[in-house]
Short mmCIF file of C-alpha atoms in Angstrom, two decimals:
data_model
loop_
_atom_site.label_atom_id
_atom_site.label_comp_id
_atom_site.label_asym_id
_atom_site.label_seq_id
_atom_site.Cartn_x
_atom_site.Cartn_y
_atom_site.Cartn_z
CA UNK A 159 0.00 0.00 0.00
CA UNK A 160 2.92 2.61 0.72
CA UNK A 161 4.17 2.05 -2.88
CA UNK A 162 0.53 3.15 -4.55
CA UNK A 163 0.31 6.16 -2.19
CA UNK A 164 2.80 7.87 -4.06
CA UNK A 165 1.14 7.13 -7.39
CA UNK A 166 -2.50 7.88 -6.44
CA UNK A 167 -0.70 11.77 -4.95
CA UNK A 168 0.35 12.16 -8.16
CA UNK A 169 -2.27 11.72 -9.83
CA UNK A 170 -4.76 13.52 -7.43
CA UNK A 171 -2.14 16.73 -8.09
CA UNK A 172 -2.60 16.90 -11.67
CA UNK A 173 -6.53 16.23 -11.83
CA UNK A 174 -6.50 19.10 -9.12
CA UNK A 175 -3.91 21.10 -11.88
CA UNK A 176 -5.78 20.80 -14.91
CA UNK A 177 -8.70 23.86 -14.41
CA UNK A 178 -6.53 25.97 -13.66
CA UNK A 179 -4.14 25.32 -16.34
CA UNK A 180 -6.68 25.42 -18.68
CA UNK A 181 -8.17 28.93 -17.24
CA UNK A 182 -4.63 29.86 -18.13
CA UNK A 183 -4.62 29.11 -21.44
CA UNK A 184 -8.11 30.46 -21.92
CA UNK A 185 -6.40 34.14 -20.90
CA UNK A 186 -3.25 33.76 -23.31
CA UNK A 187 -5.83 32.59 -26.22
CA UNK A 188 -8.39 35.51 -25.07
CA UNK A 189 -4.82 37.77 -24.43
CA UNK A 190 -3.60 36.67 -28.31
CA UNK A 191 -7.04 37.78 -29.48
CA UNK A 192 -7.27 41.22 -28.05
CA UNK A 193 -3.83 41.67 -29.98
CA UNK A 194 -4.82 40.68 -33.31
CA UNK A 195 -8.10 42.46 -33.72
CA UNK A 196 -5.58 45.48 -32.54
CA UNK A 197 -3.53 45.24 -35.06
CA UNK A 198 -6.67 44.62 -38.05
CA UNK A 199 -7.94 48.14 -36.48
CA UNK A 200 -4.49 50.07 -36.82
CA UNK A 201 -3.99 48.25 -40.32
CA UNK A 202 -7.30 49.32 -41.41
CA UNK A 203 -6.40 53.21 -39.74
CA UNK A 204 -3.78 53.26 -41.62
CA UNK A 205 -5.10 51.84 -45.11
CA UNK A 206 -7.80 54.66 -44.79
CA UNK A 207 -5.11 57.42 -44.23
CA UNK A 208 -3.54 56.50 -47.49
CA UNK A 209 -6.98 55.84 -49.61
CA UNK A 210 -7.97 59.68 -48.24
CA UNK A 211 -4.31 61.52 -48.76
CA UNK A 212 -4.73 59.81 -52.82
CA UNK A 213 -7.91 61.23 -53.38
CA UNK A 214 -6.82 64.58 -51.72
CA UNK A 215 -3.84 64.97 -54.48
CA UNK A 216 -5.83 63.71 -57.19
CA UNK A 217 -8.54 66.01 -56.50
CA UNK A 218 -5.93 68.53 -55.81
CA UNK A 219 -6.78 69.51 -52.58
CA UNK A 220 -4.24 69.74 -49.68
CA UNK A 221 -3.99 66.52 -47.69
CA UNK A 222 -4.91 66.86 -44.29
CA UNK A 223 -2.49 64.48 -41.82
CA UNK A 224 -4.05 61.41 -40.24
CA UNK A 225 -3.87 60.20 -36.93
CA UNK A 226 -2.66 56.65 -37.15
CA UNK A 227 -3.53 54.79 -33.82
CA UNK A 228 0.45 54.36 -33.02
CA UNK A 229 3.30 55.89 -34.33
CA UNK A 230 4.61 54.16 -37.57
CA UNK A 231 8.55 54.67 -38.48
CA UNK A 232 9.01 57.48 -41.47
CA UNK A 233 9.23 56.02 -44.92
CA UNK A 234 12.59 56.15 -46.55
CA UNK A 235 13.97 58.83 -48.95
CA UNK A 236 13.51 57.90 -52.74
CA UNK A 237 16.71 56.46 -54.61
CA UNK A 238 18.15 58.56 -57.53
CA UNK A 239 17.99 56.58 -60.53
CA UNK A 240 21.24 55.30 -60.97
CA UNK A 241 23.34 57.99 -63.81
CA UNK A 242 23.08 56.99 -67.54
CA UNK A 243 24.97 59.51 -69.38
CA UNK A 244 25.11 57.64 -72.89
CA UNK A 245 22.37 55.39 -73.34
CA UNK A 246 19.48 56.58 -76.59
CA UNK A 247 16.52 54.66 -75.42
CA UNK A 248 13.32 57.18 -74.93
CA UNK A 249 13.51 60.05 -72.89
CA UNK A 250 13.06 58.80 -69.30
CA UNK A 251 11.35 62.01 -66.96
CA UNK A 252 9.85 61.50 -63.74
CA UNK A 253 6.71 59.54 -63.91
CA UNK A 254 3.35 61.79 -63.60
CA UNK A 255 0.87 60.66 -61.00
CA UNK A 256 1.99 62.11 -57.75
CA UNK A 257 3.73 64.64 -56.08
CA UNK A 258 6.66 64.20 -53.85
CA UNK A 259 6.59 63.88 -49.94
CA UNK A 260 8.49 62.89 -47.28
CA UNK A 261 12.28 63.30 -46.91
CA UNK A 262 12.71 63.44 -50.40
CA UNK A 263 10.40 66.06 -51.34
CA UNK A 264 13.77 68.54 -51.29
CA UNK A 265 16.62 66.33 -52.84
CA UNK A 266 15.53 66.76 -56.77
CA UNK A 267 18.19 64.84 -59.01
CA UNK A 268 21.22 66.21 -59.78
CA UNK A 269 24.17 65.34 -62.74
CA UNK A 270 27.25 67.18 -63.94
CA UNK A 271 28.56 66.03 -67.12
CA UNK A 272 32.26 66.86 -67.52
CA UNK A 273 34.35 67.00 -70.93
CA UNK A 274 37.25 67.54 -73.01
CA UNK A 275 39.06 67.06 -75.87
CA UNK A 276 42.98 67.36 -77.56
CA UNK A 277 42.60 68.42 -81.01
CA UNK A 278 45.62 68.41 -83.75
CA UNK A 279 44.42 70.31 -86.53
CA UNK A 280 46.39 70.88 -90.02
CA UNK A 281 44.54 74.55 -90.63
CA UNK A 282 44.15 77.53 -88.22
CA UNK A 283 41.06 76.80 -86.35
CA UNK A 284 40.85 80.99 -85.71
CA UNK A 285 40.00 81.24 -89.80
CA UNK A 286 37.29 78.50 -90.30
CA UNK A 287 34.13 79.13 -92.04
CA UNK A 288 31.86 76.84 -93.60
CA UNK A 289 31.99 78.70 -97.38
CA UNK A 290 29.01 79.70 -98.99
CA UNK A 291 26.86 80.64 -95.80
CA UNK A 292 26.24 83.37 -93.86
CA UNK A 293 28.71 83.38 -89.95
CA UNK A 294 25.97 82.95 -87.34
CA UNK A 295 28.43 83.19 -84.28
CA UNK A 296 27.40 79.79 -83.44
CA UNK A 297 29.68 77.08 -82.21
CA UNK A 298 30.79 76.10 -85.66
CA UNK A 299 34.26 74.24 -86.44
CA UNK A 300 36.51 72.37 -84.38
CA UNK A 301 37.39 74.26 -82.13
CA UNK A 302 40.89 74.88 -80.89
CA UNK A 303 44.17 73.15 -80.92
CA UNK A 304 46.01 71.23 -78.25
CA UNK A 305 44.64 70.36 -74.95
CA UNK A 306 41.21 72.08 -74.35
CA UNK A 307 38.36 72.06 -71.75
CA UNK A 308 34.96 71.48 -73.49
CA UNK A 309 31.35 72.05 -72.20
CA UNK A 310 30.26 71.04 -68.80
CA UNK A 311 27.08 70.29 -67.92
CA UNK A 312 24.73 70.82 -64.71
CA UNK A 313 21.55 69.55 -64.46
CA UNK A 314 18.70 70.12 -61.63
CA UNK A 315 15.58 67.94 -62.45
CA UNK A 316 12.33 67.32 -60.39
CA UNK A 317 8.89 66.95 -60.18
CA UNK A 318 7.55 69.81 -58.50
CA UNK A 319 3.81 68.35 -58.21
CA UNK A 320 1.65 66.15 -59.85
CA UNK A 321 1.35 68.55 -62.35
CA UNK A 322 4.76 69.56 -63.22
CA UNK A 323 8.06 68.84 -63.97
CA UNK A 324 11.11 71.05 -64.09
CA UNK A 325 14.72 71.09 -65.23
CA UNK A 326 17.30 73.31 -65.43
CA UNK A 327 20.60 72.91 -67.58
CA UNK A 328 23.29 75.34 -67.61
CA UNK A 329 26.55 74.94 -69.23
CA UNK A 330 29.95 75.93 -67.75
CA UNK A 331 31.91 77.20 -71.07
CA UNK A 332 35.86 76.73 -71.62
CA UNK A 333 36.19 80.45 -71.40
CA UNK A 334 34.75 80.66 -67.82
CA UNK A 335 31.38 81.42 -68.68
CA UNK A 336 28.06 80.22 -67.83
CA UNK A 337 25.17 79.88 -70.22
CA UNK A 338 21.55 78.56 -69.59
CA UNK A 339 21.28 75.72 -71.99
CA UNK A 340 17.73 74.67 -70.86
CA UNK A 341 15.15 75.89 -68.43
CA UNK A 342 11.91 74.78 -68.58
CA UNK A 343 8.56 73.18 -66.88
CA UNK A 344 6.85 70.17 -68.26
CA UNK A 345 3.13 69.20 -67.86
CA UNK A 346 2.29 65.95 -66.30
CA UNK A 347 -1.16 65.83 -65.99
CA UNK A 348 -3.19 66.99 -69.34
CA UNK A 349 -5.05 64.20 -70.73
CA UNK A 350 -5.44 62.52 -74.45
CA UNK A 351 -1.61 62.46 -74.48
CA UNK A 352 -0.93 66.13 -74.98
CA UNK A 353 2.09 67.85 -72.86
CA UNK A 354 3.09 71.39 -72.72
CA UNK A 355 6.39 72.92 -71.86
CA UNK A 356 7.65 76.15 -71.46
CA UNK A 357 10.72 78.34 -70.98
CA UNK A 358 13.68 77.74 -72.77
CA UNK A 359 14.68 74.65 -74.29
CA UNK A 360 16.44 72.84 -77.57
CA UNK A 361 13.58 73.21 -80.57
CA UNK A 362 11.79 69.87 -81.32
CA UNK A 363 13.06 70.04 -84.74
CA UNK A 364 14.68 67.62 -86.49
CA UNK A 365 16.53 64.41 -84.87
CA UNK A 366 19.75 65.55 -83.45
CA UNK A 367 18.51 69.33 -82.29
CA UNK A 368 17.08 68.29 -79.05
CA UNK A 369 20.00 65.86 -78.02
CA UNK A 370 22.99 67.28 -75.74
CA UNK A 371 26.44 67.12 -76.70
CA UNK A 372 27.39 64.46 -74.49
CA UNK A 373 25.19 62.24 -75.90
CA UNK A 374 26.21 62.83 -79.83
CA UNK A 375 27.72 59.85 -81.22
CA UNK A 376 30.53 62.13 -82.89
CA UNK A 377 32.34 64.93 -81.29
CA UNK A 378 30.89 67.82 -82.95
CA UNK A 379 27.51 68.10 -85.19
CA UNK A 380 26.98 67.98 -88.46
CA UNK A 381 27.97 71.10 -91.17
CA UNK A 382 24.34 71.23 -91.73
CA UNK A 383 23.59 71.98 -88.30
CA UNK A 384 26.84 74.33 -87.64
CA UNK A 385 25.93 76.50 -90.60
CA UNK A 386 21.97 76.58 -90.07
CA UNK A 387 21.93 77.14 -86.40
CA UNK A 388 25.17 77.58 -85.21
CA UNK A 389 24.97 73.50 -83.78
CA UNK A 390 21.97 73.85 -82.41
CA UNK A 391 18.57 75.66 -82.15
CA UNK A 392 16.94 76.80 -79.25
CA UNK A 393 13.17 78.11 -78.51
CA UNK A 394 12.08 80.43 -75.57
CA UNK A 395 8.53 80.24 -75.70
CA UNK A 396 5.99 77.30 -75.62
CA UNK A 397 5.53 74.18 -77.26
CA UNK A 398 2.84 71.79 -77.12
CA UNK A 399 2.88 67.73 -78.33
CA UNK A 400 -0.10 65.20 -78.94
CA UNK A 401 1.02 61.72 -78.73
CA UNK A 402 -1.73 59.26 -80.66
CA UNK A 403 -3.07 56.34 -78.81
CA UNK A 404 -1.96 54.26 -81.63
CA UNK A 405 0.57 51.16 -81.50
CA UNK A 406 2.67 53.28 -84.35
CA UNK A 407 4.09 55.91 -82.51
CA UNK A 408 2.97 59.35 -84.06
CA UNK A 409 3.86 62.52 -82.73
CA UNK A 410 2.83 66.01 -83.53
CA UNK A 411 4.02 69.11 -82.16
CA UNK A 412 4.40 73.09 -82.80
CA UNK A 413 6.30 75.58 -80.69
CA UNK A 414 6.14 79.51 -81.22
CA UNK A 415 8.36 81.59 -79.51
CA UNK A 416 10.51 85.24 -79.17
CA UNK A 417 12.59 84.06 -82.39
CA UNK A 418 15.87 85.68 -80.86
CA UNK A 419 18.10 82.09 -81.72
CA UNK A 420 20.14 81.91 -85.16
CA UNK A 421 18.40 82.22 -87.78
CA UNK A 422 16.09 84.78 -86.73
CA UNK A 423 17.18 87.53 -83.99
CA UNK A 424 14.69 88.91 -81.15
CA UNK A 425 12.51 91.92 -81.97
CA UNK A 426 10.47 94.41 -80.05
CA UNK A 427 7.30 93.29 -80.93
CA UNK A 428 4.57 91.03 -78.99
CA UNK A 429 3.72 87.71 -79.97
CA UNK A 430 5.33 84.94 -81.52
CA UNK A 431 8.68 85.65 -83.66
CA UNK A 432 9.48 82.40 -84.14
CA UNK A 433 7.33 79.00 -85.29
CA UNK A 434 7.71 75.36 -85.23
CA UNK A 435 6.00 72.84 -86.55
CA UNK A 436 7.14 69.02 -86.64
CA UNK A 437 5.70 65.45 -86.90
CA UNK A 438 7.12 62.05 -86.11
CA UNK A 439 6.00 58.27 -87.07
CA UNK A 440 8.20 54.97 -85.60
CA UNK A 441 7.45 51.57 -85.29
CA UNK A 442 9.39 47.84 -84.67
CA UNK A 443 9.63 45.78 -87.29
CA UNK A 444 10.09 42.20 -85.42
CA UNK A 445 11.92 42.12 -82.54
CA UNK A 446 15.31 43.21 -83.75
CA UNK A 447 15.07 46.51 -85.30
CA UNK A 448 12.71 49.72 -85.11
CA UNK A 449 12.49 53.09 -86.27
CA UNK A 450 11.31 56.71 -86.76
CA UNK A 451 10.74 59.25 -89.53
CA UNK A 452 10.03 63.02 -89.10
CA UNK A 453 9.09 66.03 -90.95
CA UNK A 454 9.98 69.74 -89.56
CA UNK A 455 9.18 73.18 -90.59
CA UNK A 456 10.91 76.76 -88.98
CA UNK A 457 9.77 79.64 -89.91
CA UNK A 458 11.64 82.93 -88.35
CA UNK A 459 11.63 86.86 -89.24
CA UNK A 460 15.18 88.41 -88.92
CA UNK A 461 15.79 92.67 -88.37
CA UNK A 462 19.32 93.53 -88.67
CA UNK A 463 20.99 90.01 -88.68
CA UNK A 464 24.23 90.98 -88.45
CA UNK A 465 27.87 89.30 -89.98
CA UNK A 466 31.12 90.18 -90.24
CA UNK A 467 32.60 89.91 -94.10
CA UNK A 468 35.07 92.04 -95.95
CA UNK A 469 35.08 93.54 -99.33
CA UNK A 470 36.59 92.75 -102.83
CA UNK A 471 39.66 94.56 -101.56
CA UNK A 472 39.79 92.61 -98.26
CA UNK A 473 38.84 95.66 -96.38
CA UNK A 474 36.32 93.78 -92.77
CA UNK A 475 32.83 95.50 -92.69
CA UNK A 476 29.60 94.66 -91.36
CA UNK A 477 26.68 93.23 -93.58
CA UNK A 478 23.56 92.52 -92.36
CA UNK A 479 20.17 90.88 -93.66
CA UNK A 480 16.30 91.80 -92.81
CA UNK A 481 13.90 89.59 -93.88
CA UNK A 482 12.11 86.27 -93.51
CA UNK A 483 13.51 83.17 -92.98
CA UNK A 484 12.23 79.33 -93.36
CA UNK A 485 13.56 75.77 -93.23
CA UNK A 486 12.43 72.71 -93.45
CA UNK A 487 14.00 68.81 -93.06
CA UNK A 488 13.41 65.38 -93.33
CA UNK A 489 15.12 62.89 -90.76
CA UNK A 490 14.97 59.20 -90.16
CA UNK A 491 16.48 56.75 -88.01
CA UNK A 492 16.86 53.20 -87.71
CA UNK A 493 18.55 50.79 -85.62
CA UNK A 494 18.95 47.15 -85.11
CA UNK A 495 20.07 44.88 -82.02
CA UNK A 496 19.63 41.07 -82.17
CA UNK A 497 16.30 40.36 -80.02
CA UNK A 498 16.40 44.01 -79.10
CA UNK A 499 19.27 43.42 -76.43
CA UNK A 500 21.43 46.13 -77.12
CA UNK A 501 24.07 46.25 -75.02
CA UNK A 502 26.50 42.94 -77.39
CA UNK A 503 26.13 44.24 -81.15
CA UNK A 504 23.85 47.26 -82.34
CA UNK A 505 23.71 49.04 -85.43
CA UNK A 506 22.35 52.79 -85.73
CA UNK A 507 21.41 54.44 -89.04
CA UNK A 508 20.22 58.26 -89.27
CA UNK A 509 20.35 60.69 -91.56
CA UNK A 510 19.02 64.16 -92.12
CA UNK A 511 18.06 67.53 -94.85
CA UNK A 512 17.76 70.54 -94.45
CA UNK A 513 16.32 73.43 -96.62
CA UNK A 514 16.56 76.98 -95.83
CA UNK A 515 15.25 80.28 -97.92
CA UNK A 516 15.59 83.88 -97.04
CA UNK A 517 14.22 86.49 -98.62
CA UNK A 518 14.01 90.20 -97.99
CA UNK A 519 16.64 92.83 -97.79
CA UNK A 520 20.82 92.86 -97.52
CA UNK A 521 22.80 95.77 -96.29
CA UNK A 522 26.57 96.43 -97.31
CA UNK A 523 28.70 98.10 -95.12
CA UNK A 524 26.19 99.64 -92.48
CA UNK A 525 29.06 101.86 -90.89
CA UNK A 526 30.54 102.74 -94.16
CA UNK A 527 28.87 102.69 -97.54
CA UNK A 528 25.59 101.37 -95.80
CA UNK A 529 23.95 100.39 -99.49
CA UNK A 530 21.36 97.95 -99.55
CA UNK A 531 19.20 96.07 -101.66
CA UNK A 532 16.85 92.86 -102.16
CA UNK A 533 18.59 89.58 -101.35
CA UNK A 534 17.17 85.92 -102.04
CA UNK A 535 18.84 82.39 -101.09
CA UNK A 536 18.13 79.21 -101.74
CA UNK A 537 20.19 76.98 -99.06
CA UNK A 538 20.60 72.97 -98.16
CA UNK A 539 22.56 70.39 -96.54
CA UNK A 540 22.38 66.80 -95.20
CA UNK A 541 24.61 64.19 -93.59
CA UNK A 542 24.37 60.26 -93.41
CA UNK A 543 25.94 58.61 -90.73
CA UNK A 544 26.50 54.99 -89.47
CA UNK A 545 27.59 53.98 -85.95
CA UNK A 546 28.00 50.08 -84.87
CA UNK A 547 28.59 48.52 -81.66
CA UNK A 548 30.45 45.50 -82.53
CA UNK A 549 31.13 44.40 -78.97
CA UNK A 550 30.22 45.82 -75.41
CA UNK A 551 31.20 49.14 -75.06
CA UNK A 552 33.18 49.33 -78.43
CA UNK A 553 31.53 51.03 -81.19
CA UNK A 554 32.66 52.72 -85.00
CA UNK A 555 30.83 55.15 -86.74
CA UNK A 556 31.25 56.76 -89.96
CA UNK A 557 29.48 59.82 -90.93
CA UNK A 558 29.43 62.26 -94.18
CA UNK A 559 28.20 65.88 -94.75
CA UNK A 560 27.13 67.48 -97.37
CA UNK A 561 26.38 71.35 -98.44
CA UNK A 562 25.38 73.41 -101.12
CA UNK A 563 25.25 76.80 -100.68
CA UNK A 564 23.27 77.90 -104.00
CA UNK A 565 23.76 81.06 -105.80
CA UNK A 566 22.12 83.62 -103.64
CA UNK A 567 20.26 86.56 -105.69
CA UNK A 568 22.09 89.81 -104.07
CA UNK A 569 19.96 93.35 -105.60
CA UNK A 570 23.73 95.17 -105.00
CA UNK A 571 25.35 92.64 -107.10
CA UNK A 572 22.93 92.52 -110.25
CA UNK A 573 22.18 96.43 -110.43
CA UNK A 574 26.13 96.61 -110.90
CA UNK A 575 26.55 98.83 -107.71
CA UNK A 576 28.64 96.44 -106.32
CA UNK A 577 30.90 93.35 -107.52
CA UNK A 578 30.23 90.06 -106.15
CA UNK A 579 33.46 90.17 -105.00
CA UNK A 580 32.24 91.99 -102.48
CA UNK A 581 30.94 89.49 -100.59
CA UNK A 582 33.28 86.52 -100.30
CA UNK A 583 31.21 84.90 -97.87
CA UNK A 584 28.09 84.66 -100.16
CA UNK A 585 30.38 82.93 -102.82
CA UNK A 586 28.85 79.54 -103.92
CA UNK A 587 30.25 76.67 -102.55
CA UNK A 588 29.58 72.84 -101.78
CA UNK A 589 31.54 72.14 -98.61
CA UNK A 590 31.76 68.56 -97.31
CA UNK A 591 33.56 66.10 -94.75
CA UNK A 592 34.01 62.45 -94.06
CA UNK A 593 34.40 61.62 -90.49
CA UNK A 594 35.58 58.86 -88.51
CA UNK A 595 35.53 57.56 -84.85
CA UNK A 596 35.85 55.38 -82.36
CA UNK A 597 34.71 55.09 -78.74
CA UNK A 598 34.69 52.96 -75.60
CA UNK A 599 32.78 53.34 -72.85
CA UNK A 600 34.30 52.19 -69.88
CA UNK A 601 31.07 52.09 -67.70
CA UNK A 602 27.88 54.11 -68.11
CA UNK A 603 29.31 57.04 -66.53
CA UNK A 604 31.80 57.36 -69.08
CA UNK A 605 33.15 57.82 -72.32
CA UNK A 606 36.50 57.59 -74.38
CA UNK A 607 36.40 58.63 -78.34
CA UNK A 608 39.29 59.04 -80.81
CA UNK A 609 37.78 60.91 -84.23
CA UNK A 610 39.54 61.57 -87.66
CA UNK A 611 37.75 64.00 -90.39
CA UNK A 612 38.51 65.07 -93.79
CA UNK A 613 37.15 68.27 -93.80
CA UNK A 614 36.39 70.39 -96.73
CA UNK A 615 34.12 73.02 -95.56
CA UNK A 616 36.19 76.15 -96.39
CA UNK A 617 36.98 77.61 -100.41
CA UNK A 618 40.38 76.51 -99.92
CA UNK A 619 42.56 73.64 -99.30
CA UNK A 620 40.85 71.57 -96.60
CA UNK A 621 41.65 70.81 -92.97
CA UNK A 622 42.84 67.62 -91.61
CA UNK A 623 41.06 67.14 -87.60
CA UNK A 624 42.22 64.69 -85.03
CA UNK A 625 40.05 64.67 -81.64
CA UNK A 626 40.52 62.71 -78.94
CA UNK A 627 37.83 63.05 -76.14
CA UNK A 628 36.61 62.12 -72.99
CA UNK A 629 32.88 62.57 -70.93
CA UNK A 630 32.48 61.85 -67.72
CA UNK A 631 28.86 61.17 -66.01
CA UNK A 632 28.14 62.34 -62.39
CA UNK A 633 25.37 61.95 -60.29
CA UNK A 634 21.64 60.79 -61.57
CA UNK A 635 21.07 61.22 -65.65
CA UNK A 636 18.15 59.99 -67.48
CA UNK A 637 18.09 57.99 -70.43
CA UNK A 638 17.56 59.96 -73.85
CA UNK A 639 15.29 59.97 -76.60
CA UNK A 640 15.25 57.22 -79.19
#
């Protein structure tokens, strides 16, 4: 009997145990409860705060702070998009939809681009001119010999609501000077596909106009662009695309503006000065190669365009031109990259024309003779370029250029006042070059080229160019346009 009494204490002990370890567990299971409808109510606090601060921007109302039910940790600041300095794919802006908050709402995304070049060049760089067109004062030629710091970029970008987006570009000169290259806002909310933007930026005309230097696939642009627009044409004003909610891509846009840019110069008038009108169609074909055509027209008014020239007996004087005017191009692209992956083997065909006529009045000598009379030109050019990426971050290209400069009606010349002599610069002429390059690009962020050209722009014997350059990427960069 003493060996059950043990047993039967035992077991008296647990039968005695098990209420109240089972009121126990009731609490912990009643305890776990109490916690998890807690945390459905502050999940579904907080859901609601979100649902009601959307509709407050989209209706564009302020949004008034919600009380969650328990302090939540601060969301983290946006990441920059990582910098792509040299990539073409379509131009990549902040995405529309929103505005920005929280700790990033100040930090809008920053880049420098930095470059150079060394040129060795067999004629005098100070003496080029592209013969048979009026100087604009543009960047036109080379540039100058030996070691040489080129244009440096810096870019401030942001969304500034859901309803805009801004950027400003400025460009930090070799000669210590600064220049606003860009400076405009940017619609994000209109509907049907239509965007505005306004302030100053590169015209929509054309292919290459609206693509920074650093991003060319040569060093410098093409005659037909040097001797048009002095490289490149920009608008202060507005201008205003429709997109078509279409699978082919088709583009329409128009732009009006002051008109103070190359060829026309600013006047003190209201209104528009200046007008732009251009169109673009693109498309795949398969999954290997795609492409885009365009159609532009400029139309400008010049008063007192001047130019520096000298007469038949090599004495300088100032002409200058009054009058209208207008251009037009064509420009296509097309480029191919087994399965679309471009980053093995690519290859990158574009080519563009130009047309320009002016018409109104010419004036010899304004601080001299100052004679004038009627003046009419009929001016074009195009170029046809190649570029190939035959393995990653190698690539060729091979470009040529093209002029004609006409025979420009001058009033002076034909009444016999004056001999066309007199005006060297207006001499006819078919200027051309044949360029060469290479490039390898290290990493995204950067960029080493080596170009040759044979370059026959002036009347005379023609200039032999070597470049070699380099571009740096810093900071957060976009992608650019196709």
């Amino acid at each position: 009997m003493t060996s059950v009494r043990p047993f039967a204490a035992i077991f008296l002990f647990c039968f005695a145990a098990v209420p109240a370890m089972s009121h126990a567990a009731g609490a912990d299971v009643a305890a776990l409860r109490a916690e998890l409808e807690q945390l459905k109510s502050d999940y579904n606090t907080r859901v609601s705060a979100l649902e009601s601060r959307i509709a407050q921007l989209e209706s564009g109302q302020a949004a008034a702070p919600a009380a969650p039910a328990e302090a939540s940790p601060a969301p983290a600041a946006a990441a920059a998009p990582p910098p792509m300095p040299f990539p073409t794919t379509p131009t990549a802006e902040p995405a529309s939809g929103g505005g920005r908050g929280g700790a990033s709402a100040f930090n809008p995304a920053i880049s420098m681009i930095l470059a150079g070049n060394y040129a060795n060049l067999s004629r005098d760089p100070e003496t080029y001119r592209i013969a048979g067109f009026i100087p604009n004062g543009g960047d036109v030629g080379p540039g100058e010999r030996s070691f040489n710091l080129g244009e440096s970029e810096l870019t401030v970008a942001s969304n500034v609501d859901p309803y805009f987006f801004a950027n400003v570009t400025a460009s930090v000169t070799a000669d210590n000077e600064i220049e606003i290259e860009e400076a405009y806002f940017r619609t994000l909310a209109l509907r049907d596909g239509f965007t505005v933007k306004g302030g100053r930026f590169f015209s929509g005309l054309g292919y290459l106009n609206e693509i920074h230097a650093h991003a060319w696939d040569f060093v410098d642009q093409p005659l037909v662009y040097q001797a048009f627009f002095g490289s490149q044409l920009t608008q202060d004003g507005l201008q205003v695309k429709w997109l078509a909610p279409t699978d082919t891509f088709i583009e329409l846009g128009a732009e009006g503006g002051n008109g103070g840019a190359f060829p026309g110069t600013r006047r003190n008038r209201n209104g528009l000065n200046s007008t732009t009108l251009f169109t673009h169609v693109g498309g795949d074909v398969g999954d290997s190669t795609s492409w885009r055509m365009g159609a532009s027209w400029l139309h400008d008014h010049a008063d007192g365009r001047t130019y520096e020239d000298t007469d038949e007996l090599g004495v300088p004087v100032e002409n200058a031109f009054t009058g209208t005017s207008k251009t037009w191009g064509l420009d296509a692209i097309l480029k191919w990259a087994p399965h679309g992956d471009s980053t093995h083997r690519q290859l990158k065909l574009q080519a563009e024309y130009l047309q320009r006529t002016e018409d109104g009045e010419l004036a010899f000598d304004e601080s001299g003779a100052n004679l004038s009379g009627d003046y009419r030109s009929r001016q074009s050019g195009w170029y046809a370029q190649g570029v190939y990426l035959f393995q990653p971050r190698w690539r060729v290209g091979l470009r040529y250029d093209s002029m004609d400069s006409g025979t420009p009606h001058i009033g002076l010349v034909d009444s016999g006042t004056l001999p066309r002599s007199a005006f060297p610069a207006l001499l006819s002429a078919s200027p051309d070059r044949v360029t060469v390059m290479l490039d390898w690009s290290p990493s995204e962020f950067s960029r080493l080229r080596a170009q040759y050209a044979w370059d026959d722009a002036r009347l005379d014997q023609g200039d032999r160019q070597f470049l070699l350059q380099y571009i740096y990427g810093i900071g957060a960069h976009g992608a650019h346009k196709f």
